[in-house]
Short mmCIF file of C-alpha atoms and ligand atoms in Angstrom, two decimals:
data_model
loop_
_atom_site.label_atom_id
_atom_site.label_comp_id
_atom_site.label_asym_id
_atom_site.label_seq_id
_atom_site.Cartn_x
_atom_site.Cartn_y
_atom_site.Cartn_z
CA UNK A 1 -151.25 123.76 86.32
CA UNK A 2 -150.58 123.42 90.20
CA UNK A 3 -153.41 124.20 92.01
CA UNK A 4 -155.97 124.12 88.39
CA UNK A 5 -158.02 121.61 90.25
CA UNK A 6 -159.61 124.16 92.13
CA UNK A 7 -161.11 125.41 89.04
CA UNK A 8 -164.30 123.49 88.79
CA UNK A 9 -165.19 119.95 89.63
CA UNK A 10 -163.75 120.54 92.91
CA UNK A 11 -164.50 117.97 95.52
CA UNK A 12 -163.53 117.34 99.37
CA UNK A 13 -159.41 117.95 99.88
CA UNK A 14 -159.35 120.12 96.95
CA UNK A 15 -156.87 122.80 97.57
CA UNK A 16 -157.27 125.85 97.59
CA UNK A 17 -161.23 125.52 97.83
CA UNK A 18 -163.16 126.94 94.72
CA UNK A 19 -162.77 131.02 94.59
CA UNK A 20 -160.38 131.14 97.69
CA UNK A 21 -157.67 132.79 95.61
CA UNK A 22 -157.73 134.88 92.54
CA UNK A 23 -155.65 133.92 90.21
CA UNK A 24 -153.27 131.24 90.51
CA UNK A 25 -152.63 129.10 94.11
CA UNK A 26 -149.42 129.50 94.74
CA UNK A 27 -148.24 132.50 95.34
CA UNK A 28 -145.55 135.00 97.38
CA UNK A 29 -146.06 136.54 100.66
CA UNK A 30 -144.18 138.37 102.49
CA UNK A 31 -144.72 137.89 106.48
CA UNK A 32 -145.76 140.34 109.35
CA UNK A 33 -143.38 138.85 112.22
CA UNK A 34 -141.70 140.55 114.94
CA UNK A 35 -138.65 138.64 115.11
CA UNK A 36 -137.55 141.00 118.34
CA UNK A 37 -139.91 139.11 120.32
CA UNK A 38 -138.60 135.80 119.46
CA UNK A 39 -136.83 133.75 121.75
CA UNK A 40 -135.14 130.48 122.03
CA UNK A 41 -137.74 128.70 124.51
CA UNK A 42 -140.48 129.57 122.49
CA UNK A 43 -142.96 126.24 123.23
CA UNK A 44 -143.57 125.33 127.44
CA UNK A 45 -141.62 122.11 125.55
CA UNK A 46 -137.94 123.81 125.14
CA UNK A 47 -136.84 120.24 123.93
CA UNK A 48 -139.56 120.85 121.63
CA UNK A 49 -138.86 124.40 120.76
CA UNK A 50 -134.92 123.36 120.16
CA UNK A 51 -135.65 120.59 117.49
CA UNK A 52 -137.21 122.91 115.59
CA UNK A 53 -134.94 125.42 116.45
CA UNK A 54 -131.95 123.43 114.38
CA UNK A 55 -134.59 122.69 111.87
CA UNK A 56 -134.47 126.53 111.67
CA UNK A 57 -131.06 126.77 110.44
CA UNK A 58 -131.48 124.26 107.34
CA UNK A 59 -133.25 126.62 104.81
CA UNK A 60 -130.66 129.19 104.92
CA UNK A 61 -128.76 126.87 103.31
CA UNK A 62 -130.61 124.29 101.73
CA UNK A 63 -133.37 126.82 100.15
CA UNK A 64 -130.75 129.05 98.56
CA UNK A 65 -129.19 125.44 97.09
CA UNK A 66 -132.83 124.77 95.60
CA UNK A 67 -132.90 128.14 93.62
CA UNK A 68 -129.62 126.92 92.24
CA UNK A 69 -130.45 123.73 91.60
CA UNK A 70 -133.92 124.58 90.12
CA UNK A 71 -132.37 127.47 87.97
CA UNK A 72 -130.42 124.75 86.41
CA UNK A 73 -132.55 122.46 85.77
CA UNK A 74 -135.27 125.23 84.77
CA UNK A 75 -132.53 125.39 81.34
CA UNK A 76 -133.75 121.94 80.71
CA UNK A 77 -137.06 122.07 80.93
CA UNK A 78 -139.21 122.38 77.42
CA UNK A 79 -140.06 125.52 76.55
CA UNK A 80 -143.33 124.58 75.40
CA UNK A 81 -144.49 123.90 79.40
CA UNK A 82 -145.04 127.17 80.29
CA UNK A 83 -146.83 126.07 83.29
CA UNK A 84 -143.90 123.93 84.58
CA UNK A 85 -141.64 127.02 83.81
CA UNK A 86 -144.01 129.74 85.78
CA UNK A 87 -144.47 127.49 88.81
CA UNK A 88 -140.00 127.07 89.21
CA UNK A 89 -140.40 130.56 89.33
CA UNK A 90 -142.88 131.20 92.14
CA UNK A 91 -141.56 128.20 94.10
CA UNK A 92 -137.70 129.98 93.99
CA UNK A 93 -139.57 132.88 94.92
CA UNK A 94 -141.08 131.43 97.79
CA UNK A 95 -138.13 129.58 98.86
CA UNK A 96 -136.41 132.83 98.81
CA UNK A 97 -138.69 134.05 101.39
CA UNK A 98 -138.34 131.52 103.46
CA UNK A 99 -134.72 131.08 103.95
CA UNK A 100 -134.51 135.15 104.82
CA UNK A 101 -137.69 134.83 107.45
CA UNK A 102 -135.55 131.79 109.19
CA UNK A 103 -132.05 134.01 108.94
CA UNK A 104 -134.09 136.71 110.69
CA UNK A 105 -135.78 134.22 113.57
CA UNK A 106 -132.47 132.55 113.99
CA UNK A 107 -130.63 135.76 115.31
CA UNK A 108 -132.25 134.98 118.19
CA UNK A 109 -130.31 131.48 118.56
CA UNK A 110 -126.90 133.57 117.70
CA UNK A 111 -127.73 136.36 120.48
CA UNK A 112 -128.63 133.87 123.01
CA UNK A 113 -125.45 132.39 122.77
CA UNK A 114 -125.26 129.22 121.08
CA UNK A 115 -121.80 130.08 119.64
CA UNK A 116 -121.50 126.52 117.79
CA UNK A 117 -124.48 127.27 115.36
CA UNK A 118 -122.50 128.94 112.80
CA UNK A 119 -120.03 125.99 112.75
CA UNK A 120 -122.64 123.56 112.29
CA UNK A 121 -124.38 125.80 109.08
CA UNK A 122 -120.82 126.27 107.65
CA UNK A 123 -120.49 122.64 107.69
CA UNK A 124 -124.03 121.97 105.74
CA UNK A 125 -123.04 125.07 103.17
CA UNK A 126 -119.75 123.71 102.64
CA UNK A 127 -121.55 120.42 101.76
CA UNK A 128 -124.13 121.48 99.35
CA UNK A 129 -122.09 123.16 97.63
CA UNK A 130 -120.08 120.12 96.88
CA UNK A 131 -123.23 118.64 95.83
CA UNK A 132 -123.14 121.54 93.44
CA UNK A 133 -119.91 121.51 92.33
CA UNK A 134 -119.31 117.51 92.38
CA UNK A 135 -122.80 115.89 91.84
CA UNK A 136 -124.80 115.42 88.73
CA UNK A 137 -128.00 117.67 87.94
CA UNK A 138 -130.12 114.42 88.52
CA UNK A 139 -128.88 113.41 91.93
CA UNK A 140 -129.32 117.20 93.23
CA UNK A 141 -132.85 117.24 91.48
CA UNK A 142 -133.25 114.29 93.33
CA UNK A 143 -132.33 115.27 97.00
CA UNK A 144 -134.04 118.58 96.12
CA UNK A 145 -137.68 116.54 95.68
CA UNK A 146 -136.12 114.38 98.84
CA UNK A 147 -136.23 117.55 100.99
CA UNK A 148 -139.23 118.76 99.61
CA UNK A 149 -141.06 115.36 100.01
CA UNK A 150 -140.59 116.14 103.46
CA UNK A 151 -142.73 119.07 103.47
CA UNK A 152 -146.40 117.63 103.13
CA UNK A 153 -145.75 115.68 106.05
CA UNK A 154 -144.57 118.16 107.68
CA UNK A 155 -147.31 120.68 107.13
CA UNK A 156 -149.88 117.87 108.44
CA UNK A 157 -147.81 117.58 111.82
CA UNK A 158 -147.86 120.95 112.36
CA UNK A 159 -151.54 121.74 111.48
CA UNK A 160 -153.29 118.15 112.70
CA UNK A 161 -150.97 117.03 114.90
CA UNK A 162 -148.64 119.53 116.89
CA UNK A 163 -151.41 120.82 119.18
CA UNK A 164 -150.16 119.28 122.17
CA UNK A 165 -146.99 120.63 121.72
CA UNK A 166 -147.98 124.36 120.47
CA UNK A 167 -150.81 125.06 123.34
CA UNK A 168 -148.98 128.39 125.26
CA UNK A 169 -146.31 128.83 122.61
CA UNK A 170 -144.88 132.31 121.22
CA UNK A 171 -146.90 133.18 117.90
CA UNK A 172 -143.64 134.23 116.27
CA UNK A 173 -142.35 130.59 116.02
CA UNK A 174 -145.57 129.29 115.48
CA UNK A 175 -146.79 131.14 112.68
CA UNK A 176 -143.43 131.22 111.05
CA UNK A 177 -143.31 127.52 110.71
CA UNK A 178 -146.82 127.08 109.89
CA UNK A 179 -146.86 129.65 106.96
CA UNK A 180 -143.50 127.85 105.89
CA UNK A 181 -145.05 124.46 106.23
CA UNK A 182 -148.38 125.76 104.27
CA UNK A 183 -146.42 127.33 101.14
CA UNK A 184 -144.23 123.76 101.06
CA UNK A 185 -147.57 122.53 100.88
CA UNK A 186 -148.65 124.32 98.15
CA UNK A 187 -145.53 123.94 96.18
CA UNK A 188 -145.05 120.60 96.90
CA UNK A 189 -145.91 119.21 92.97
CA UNK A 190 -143.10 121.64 91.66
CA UNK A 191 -139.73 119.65 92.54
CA UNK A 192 -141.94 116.28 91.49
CA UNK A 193 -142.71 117.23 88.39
CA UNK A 194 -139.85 119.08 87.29
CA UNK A 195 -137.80 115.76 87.78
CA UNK A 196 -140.05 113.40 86.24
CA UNK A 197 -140.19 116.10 83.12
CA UNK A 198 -136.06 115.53 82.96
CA UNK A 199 -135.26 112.13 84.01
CA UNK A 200 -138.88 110.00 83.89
CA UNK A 201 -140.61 110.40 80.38
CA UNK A 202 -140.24 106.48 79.32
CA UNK A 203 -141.27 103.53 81.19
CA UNK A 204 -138.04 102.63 82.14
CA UNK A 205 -137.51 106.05 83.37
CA UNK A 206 -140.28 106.00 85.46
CA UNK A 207 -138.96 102.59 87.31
CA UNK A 208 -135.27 103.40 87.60
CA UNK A 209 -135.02 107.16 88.09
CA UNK A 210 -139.24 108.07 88.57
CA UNK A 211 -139.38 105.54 91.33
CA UNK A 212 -135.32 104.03 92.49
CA UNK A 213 -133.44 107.24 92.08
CA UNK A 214 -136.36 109.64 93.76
CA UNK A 215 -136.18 106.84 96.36
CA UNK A 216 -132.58 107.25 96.96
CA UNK A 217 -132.85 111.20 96.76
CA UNK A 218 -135.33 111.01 99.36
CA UNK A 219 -133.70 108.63 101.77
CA UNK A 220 -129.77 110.35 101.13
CA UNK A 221 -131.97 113.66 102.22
CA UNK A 222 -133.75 112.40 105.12
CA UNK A 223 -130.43 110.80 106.45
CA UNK A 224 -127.81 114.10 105.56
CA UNK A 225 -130.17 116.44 107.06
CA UNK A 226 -131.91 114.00 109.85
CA UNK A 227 -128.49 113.51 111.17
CA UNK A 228 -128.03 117.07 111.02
CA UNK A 229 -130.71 118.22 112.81
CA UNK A 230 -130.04 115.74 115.42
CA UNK A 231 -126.63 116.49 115.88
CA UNK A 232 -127.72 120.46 116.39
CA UNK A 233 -130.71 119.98 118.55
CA UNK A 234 -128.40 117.49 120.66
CA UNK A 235 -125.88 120.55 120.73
CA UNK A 236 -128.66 122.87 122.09
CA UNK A 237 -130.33 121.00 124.52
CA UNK A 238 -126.86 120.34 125.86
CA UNK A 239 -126.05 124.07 126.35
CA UNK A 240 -129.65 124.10 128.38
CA UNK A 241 -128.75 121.39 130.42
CA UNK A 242 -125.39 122.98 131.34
CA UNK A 243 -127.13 125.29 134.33
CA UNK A 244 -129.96 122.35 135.28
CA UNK A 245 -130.48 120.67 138.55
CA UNK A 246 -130.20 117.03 139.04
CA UNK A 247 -133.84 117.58 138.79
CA UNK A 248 -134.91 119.78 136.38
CA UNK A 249 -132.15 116.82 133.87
CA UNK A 250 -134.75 114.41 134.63
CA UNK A 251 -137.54 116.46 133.58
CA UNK A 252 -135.51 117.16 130.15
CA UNK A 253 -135.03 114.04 129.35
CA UNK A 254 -138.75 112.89 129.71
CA UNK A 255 -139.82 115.91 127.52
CA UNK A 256 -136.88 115.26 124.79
CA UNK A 257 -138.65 111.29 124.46
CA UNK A 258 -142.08 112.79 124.10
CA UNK A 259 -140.94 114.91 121.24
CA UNK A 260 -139.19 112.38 119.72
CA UNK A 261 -142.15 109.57 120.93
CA UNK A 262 -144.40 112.08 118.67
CA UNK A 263 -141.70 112.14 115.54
CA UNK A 264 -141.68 108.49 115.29
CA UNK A 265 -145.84 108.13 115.50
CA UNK A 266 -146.70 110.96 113.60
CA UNK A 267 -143.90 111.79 111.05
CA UNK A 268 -142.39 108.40 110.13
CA UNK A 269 -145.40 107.01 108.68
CA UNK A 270 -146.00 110.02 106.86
CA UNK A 271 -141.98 109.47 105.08
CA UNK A 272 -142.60 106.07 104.88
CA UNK A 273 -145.58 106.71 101.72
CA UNK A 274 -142.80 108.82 100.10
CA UNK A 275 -141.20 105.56 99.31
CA UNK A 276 -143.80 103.86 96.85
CA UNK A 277 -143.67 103.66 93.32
CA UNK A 278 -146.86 106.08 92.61
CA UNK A 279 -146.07 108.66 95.11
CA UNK A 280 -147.37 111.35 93.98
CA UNK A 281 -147.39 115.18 96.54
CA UNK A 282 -150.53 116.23 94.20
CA UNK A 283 -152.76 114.02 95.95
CA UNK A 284 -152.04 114.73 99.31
CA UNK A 285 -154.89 115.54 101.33
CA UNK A 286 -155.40 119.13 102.14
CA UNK A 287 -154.24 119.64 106.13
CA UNK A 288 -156.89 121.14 108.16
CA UNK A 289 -156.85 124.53 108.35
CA UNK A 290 -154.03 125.17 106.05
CA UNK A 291 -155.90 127.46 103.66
CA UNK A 292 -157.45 129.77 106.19
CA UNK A 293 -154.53 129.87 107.53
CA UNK A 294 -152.66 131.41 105.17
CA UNK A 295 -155.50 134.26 104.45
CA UNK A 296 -153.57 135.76 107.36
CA UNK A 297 -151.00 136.19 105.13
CA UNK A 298 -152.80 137.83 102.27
CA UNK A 299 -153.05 141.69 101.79
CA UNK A 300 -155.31 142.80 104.77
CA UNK A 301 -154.28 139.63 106.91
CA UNK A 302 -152.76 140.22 110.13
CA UNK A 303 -149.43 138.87 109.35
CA UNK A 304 -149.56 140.66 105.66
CA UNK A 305 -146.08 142.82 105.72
CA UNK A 306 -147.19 146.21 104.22
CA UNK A 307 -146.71 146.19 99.88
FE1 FE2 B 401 -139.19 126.49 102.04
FE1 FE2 B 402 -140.01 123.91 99.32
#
């Protein structure tokens, strides 16, 4: 069971910590955010603030193509692993939070103005789905545990290593990601094992599809949706820069390297481990702060929407 080590024989890293949930760890919340207050300069960065910002438009598309992709597979999967079975169903529900929590934030790119957004998401919809319609069940298993082999690193860049960049930022963005990022760490086993339990059961398996296919997932993710959110963020800062001074252009472009500067040191090596042969997103280490931050979430937490 995802998150059974907690029961017991816990030691450092364990996550959750022993008794910090009843029950099992992962689990569905439902956020408290005022998405009125958001808007598009949300971090001092706005460079900053606008990466994320096209990040912000990928799990409307791509989460809703995991609960397909999952459902299908889920058909697979042996009845007899119950456990495997219960956690595909909490991680779709999860995912379905989180792609309706980023459609809600991102009205606030829409309203603002950037009127090529919804050109850019039809683009990435239209192309899933042909990874639906076209694409085996392995290779979209395979970019599904890509994309969420992103997420661990991910949620230790934004707990350990984002300070810098989050000091006098809106709470809306911030805690939106950082809830995100803390539930795709705690579902990050579910993609993992679900495709090992279909394509990596003999030793061969484990070598051509457990290690070389996951591999290829990963990197075909990493380079369809890196490009992507490249491509957006580009389009964004852009529109800023439209209205800026000879000046205020220079002062862009120095804050654009430093958030990129901090991608390549603190992300890249972080992708880099999802490329060896016993990669495994179990034993990730736990980020600081991750599980008291999401007790914010739970019923009596500040951000806890109302049952
Ligand atoms: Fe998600
Ligand atoms: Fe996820």
């Amino acid at each position: 069971m995802i998150g059974a080590k907690a029961q017991g024989g816990a030691k450092a890293g364990d996550y959750p910590p022993p008794g910090f949930w009843p029950g099992t760890a992962m689990r569905v919340r439902q956020p408290l955010i005022d998405y009125g207050k958001v808007r598009p300069h949300w971090a001092p960065n706005p460079e900053f603030a606008q990466h994320h910002n096209a990040s912000s438009t990928i799990p409307v598309h791509v989460e809703p193509y995991l609960i397909k992709v999952l459902g299908r597979a889920r058909a697979l999967v042996d009845p007899a692993d119950a456990q495997l079975l219960a956690d595909i169903d909490i991680f779709n529900k999860q995912e379905g939070q989180h792609f309706r929590q980023h459609a809600a934030f991102n009205q606030a790119l829409y309203k603002a103005g950037y009127t090529k957004l919804p050109e850019f998401e039809q683009r990435l919809r239209q192309e899933l789905l042909g990874f639906l319609n076209k694409r085996s069940l392995k290779f979209n298993l395979a970019y599904a545990e890509g994309f969420e082999s992103m997420g661990p690193p991910s949620a230790a860049v934004w707990f350990e290593k984002s300070d810098p960049f989050l000091a006098g930022a809106d709470a809306e963005a911030v805690d939106l990601w950082k809830w995100h990022m803390a539930e795709e760490f705690e579902h990050r086993e579910v993609c993992h094992k679900l495709f090992h339990a279909l394509y990596s059961k003999t030793a061969i398996g484990a070598v051509l599809n457990g290690w070389l296919y996951r591999v290829y997932g990963f990197a075909f993710a990493v380079r369809h949706l890196g490009a992507y959110i490249e491509e957006v963020s580009q389009y964004l800062i852009a529109v800023d820069r439209q209205n800026m001074t000879a000046a205020q252009l220079v002062q862009s472009r120095a804050r654009q390297r430093a958030v990129k500067a901090a991608f390549r040191r603190n992300m890249l090596p972080r992708l880099l481990l999802v490329l060896l042969p016993f990669y495994n997103p179990g034993r990730k280490r736990t980020p600081r702060d991750l599980p008291e931050f999401l007790l914010r979430f739970e019923p009596g937490g500040d951000r806890a929407a109302p049952a």
